[in-house]
Short mmCIF file of C-alpha atoms and ligand atoms in Angstrom, two decimals:
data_model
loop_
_atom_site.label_atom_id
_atom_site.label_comp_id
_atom_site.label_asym_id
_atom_site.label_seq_id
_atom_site.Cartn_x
_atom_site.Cartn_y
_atom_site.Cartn_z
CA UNK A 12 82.27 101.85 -1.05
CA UNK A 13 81.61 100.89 2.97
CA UNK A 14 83.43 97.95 3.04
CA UNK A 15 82.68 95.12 5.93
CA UNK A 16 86.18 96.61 7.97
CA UNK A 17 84.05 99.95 8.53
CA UNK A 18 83.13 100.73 11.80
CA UNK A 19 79.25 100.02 12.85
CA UNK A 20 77.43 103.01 14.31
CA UNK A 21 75.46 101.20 16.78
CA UNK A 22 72.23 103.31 18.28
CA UNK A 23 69.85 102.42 21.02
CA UNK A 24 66.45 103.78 20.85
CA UNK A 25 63.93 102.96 23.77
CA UNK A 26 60.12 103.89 22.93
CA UNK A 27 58.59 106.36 22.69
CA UNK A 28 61.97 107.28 20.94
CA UNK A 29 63.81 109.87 19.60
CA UNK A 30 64.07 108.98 16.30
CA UNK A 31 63.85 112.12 14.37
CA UNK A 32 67.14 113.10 16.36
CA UNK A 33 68.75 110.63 13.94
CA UNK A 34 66.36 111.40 10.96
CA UNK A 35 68.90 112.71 8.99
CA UNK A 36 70.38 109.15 8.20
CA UNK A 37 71.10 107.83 4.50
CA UNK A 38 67.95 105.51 2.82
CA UNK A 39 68.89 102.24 4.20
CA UNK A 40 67.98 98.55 3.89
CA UNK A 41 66.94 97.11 7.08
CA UNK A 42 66.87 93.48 8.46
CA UNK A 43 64.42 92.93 10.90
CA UNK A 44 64.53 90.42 13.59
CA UNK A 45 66.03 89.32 17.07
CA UNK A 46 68.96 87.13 15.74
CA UNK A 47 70.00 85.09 18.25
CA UNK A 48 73.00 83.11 17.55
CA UNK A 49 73.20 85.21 14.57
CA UNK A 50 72.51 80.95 13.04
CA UNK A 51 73.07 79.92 9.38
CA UNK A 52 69.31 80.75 8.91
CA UNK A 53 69.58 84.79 10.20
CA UNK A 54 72.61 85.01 8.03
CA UNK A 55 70.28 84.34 4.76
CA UNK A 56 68.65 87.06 5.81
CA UNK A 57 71.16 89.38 6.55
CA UNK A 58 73.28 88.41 3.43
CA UNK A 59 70.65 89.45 1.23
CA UNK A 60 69.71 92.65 3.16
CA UNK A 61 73.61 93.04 2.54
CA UNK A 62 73.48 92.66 -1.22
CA UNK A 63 70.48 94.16 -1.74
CA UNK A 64 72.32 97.52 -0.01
CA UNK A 65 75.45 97.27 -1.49
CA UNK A 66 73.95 96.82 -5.22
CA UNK A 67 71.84 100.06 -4.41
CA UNK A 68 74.28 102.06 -2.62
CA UNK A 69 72.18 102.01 0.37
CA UNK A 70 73.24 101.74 3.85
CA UNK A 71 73.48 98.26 5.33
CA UNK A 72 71.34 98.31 8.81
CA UNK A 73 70.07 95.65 11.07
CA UNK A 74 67.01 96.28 13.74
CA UNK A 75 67.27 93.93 16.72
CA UNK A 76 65.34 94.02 20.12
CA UNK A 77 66.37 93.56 23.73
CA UNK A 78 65.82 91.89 26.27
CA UNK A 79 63.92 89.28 23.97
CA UNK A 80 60.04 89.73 24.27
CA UNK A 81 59.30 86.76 26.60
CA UNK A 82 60.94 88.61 29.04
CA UNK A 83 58.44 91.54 29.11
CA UNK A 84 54.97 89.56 27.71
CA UNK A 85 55.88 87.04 30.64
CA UNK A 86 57.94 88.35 33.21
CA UNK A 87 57.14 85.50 35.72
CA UNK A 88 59.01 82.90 34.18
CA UNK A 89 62.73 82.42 34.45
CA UNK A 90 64.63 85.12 32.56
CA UNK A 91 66.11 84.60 29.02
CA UNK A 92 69.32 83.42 28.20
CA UNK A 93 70.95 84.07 25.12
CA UNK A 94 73.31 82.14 22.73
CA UNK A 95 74.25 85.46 21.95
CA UNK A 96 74.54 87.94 24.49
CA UNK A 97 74.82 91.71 23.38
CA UNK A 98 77.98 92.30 23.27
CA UNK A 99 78.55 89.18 20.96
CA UNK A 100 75.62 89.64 19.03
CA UNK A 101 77.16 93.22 18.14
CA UNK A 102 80.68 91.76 17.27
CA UNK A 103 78.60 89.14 14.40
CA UNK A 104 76.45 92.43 13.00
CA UNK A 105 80.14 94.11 12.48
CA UNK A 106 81.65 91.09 11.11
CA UNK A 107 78.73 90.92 8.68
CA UNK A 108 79.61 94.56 7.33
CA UNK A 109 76.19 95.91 8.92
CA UNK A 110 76.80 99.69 8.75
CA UNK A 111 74.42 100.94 11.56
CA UNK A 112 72.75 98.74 14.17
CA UNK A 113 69.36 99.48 16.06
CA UNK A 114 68.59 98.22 19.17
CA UNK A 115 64.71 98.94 19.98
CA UNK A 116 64.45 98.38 24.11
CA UNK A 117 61.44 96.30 24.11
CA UNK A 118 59.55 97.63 26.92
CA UNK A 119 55.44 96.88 27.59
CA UNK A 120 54.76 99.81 26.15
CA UNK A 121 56.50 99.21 22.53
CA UNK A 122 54.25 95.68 22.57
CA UNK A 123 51.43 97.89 22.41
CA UNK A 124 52.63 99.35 18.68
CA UNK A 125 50.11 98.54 16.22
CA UNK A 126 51.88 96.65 13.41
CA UNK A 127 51.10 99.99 11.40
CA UNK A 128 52.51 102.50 13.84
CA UNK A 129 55.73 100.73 13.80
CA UNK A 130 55.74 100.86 10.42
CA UNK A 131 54.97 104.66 10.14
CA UNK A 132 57.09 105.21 13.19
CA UNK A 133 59.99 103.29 13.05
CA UNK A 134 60.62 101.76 9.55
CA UNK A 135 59.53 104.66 7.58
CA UNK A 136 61.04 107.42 9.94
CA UNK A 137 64.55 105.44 9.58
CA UNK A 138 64.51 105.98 5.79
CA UNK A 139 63.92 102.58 5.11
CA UNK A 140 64.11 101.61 1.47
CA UNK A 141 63.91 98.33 1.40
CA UNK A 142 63.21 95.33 4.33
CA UNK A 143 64.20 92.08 4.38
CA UNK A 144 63.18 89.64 6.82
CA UNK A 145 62.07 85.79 7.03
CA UNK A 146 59.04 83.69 6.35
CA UNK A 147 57.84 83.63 9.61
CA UNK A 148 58.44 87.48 11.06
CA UNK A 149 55.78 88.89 12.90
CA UNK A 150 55.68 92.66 14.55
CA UNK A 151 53.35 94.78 16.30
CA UNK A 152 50.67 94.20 18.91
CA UNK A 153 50.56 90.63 19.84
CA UNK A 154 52.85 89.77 16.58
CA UNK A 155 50.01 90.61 14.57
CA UNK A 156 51.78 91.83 11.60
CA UNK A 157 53.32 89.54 8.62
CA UNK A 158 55.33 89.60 6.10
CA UNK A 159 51.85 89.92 4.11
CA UNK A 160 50.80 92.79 5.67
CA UNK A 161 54.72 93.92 5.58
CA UNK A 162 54.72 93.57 1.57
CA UNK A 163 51.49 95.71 0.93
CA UNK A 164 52.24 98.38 3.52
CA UNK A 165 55.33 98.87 0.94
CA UNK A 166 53.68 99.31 -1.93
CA UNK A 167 55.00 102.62 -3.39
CA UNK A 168 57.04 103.27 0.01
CA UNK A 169 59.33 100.45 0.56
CA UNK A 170 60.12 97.14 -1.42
CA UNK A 171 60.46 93.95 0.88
CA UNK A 172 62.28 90.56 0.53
CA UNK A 173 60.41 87.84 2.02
CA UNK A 174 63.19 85.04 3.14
CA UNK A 175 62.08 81.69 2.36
CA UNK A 176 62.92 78.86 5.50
CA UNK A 177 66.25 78.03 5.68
CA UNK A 178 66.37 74.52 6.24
CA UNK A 179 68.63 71.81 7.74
CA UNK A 180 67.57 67.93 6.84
CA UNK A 181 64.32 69.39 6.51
CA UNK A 182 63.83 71.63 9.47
CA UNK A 183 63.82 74.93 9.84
CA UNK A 184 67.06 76.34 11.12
CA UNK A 185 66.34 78.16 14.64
CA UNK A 186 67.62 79.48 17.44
CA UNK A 187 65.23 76.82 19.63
CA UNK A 188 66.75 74.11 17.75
CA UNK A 189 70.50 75.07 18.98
CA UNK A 190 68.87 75.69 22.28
CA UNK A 191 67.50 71.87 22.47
CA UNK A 192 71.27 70.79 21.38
CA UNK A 193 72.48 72.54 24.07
CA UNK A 194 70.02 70.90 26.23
CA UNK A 195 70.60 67.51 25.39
CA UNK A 196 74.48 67.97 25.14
CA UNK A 197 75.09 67.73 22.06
CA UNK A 198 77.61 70.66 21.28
CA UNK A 199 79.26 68.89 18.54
CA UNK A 200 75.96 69.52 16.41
CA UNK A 201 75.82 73.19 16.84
CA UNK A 202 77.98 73.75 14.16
CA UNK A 203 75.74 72.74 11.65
CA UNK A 204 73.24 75.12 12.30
CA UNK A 205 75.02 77.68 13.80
CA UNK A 206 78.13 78.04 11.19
CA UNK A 207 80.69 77.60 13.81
CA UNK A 208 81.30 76.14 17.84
CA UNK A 209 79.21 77.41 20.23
CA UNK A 210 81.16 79.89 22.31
CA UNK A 211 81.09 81.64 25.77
CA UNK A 212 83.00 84.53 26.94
CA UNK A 213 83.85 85.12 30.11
CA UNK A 214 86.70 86.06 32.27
CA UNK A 215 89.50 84.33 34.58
CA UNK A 216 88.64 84.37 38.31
CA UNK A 217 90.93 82.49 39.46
CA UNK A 218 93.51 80.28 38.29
CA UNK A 219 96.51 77.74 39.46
CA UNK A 220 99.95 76.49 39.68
CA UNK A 221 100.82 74.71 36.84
CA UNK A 222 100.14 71.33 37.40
CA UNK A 223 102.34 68.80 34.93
CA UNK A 224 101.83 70.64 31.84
CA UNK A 225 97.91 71.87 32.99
CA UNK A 226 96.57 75.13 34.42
CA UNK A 227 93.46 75.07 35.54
CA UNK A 228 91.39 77.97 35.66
CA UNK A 229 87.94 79.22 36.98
CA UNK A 230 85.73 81.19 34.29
CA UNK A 231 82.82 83.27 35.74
CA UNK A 232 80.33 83.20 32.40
CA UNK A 233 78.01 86.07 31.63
CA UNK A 234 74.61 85.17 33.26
CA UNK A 235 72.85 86.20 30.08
CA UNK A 236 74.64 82.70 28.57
CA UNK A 237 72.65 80.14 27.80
CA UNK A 238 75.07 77.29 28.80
CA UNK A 239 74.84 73.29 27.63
CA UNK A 240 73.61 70.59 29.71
CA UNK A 241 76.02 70.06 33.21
CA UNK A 242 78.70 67.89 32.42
CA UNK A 243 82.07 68.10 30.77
CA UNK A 244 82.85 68.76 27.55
CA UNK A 245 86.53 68.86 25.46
CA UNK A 246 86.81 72.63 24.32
CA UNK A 247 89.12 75.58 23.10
CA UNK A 248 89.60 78.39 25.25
CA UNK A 249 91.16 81.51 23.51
CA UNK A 250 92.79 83.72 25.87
CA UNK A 251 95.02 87.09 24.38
CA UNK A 252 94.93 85.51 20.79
CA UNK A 253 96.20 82.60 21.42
CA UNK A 254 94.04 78.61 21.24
CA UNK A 255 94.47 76.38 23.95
CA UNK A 256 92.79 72.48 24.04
CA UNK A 257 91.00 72.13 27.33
CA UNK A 258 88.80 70.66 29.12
CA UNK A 259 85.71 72.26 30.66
CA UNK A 260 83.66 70.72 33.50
CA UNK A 261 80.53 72.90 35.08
CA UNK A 262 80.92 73.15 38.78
CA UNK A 263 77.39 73.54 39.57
CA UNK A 264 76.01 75.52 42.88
CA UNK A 265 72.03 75.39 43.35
CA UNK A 266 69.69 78.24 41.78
CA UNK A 267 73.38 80.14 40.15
CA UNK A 268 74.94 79.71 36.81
CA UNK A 269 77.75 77.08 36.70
CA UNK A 270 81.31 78.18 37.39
CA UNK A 271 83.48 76.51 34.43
CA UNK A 272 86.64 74.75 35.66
CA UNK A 273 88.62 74.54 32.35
CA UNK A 274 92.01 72.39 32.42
CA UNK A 275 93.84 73.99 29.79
CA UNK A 276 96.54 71.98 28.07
CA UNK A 277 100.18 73.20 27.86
CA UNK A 278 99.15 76.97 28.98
CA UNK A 279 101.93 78.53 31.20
CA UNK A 280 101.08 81.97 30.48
CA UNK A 281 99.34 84.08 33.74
CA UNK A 282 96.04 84.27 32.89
CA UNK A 283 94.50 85.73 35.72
CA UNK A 284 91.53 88.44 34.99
CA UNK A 285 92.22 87.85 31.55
CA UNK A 286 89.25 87.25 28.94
CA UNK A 287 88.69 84.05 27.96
CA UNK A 288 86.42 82.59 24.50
CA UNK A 289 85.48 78.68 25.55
CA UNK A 290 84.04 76.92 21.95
CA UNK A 291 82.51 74.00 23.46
CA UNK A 292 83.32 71.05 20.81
CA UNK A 293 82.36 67.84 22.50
CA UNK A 294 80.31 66.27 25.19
CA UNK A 295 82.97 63.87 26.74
CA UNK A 296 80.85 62.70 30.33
CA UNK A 297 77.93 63.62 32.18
CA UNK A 298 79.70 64.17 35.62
CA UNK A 299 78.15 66.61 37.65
CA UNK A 300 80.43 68.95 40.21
CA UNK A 301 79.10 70.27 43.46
CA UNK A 302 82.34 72.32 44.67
CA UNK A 303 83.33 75.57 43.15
CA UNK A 304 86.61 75.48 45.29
CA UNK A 305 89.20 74.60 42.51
CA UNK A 306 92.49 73.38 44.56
CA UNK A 307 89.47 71.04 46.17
CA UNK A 308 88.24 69.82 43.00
CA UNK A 309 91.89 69.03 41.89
CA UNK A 310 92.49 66.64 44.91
CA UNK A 311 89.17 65.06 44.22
CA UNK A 312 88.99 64.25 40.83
CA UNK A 313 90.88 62.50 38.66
CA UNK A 314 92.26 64.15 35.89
CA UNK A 315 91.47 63.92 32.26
CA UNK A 316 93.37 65.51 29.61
C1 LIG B 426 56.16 97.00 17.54
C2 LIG B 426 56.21 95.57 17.95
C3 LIG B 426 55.25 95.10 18.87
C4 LIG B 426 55.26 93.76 19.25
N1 LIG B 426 54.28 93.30 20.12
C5 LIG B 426 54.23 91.97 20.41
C6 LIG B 426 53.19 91.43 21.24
O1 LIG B 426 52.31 92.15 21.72
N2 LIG B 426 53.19 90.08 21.49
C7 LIG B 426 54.16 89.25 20.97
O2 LIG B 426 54.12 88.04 21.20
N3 LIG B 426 55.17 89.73 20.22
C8 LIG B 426 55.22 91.06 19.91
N4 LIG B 426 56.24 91.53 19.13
C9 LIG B 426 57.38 90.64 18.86
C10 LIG B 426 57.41 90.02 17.50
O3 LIG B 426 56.37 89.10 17.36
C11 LIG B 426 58.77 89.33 17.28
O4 LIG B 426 59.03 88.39 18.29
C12 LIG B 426 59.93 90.30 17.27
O5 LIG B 426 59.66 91.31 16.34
C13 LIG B 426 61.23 89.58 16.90
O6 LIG B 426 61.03 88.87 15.74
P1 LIG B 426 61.63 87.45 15.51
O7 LIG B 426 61.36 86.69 16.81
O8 LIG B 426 60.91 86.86 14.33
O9 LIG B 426 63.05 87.66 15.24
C14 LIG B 426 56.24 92.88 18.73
C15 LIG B 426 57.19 93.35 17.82
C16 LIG B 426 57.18 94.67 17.42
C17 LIG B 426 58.21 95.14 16.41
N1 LIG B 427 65.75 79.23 9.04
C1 LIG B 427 65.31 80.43 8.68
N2 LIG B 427 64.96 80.66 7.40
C2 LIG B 427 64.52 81.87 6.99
N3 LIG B 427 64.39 82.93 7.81
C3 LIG B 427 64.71 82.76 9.09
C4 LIG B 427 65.19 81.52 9.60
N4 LIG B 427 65.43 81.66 10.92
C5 LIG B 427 65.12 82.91 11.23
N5 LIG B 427 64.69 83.60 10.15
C6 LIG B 427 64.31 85.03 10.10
O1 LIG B 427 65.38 85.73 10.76
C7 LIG B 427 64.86 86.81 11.53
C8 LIG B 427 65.16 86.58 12.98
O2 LIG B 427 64.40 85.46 13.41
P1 LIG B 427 64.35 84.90 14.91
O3 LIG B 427 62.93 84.71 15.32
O4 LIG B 427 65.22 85.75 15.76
O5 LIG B 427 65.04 83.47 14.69
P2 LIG B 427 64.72 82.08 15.34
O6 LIG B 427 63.46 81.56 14.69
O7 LIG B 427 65.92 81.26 15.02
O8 LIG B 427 64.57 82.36 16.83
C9 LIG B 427 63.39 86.86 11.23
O9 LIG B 427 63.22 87.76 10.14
C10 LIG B 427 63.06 85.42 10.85
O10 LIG B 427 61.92 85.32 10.05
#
């Protein structure tokens, strides 16, 4: 049996796409949606896709998009940012035990799919068995297909699971709804709808002398991030496997993403250029930093670990 330590196949297909070049795949069931934050909500779905595959011998496979359509239906506003970027997105499909990964480039011209060509020429042609997706997913041309339309285009081809809303105190678990936490600051209520911290990766630009038991470093984050509201916040950064309690203030510059100046506590290991995974826990004060010079912002501020 493919257990969830098997390696995912991941495949990119941009439209018009070569999908009979990968034809010869197994029948599958496939999840449908963008999944970001891969939230307590997207794992419903993908948990039953899951069981639904594993009970049938089918393979496990996810279809996700990128960038996210706002991005191409309107390009003049300010680009996306994810709470998962790629890369992490990826690493929560593999955790999940998803055996083969799409990810459709969505491009102006694959907006102009009708919800039954992307049917015929995308779900069908990838030996899809059986979909799975939630209440509210819409594909094709100006999102005019539904899971309605989804169910009776299966009949006799493909069976589909309609997810019903996942819901939190009454409200439907969503990726906007983590986004307006991390708006407003409030990191320590991400959990909840997320399933665990909210957490950037990025990578160590520059870091100093111990200072008493502290290091502080400077993290250049991903652009793609979606990061919480300026201010600083009591975190964990993970750097080479091991957990460090820190804390993480946004040195902001005008028009960029913030540089995070992270204090770690009782780190003495070199951790230049090294990868590091912030979880944000807890809004602490709503301080805002102008210099991204770090030994400048140690004389100036007062430190508070
Ligand atoms: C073939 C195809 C064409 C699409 N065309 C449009 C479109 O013209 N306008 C739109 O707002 N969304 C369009 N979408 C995006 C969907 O409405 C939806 O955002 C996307 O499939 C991700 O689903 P999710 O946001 O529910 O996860 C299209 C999706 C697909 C699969
Ligand atoms: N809370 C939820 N309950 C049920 N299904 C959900 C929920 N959130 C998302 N989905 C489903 O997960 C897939 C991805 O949805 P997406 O639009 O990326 O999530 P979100 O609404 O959080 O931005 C879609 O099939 C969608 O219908």
């Amino acid at each position: 049996m493919k257990g969830d330590v098997q390696q995912m196949e991941t495949i990119h297909i941009e439209h018009p796409n070569e999908i009979p070049a990968i034809a010869g795949s197994a029948p599958c069931v496939l999840a449908l949606g963008f999944f970001d934050g891969v939230h307590i909500g997207h794992r419903g779905i993908l948990e039953a896709a899951k069981a639904a595959a594993r009970s049938k011998g089918y393979q496990f496979n996810v279809m996700t998009f990128y960038p996210h359509p706002k991005d191409i239906l309107f390009p003049s506003q300010e680009p996306m940012t994810y709470l998962t970027p790629l890369p992490l997105k990826e690493e929560r499909f593999q955790e999940l035990g998803v055996d083969r990964l799409f990810i459709v480039k969505f491009t102006p011209d694959f907006a102009q799919l009708s919800p039954e060509a992307f049917i015929e020429r995308y779900i069908l042609a990838l030996h899809s068995k059986h979909v799975v997706a939630g209440f509210d997913y819409h594909y094709g041309h100006k999102g005019k297909g539904n899971m309605e339309t989804l169910t009776r285009a299966g009949t006799g081809k493909f069976e589909v699971t309609t997810i019903q809303k996942i819901e939190q105190k009454e409200e439907k678990i969503s990726s906007t709804a983590i986004r307006e936490l991390l708006a407003a600051g409030k990191v320590d209520k991400v959990p909840s709808l997320l399933g665990c911290s909210y957490e950037t990766r990025g990578r160590v630009q520059k870091n100093s002398l111990f200072y008493k038991n502290h290091q502080f470093i400077k993290v250049d984050i991903d652009k793609e991030y979606r990061l919480p509201k300026l201010g600083i916040y009591r975190v964990e950064a993970e750097i080479e496997g091991r957990v460090y309690k820190g804390i993480c203030h946004q040195m902001s510059v005008a028009g960029c993403q913030p540089s995070l100046l992270v204090q770690l506590k009782e780190c003495f290991a070199d951790t230049y250029a090294k990868q590091v995974n912030i979880k944000w826990l807890k809004y602490t004060a709503g301080k805002q930093n102008e210099t991204t010079e770090v030994s400048e912002y140690i004389h100036k501020e007062e430190l508070v670990i």
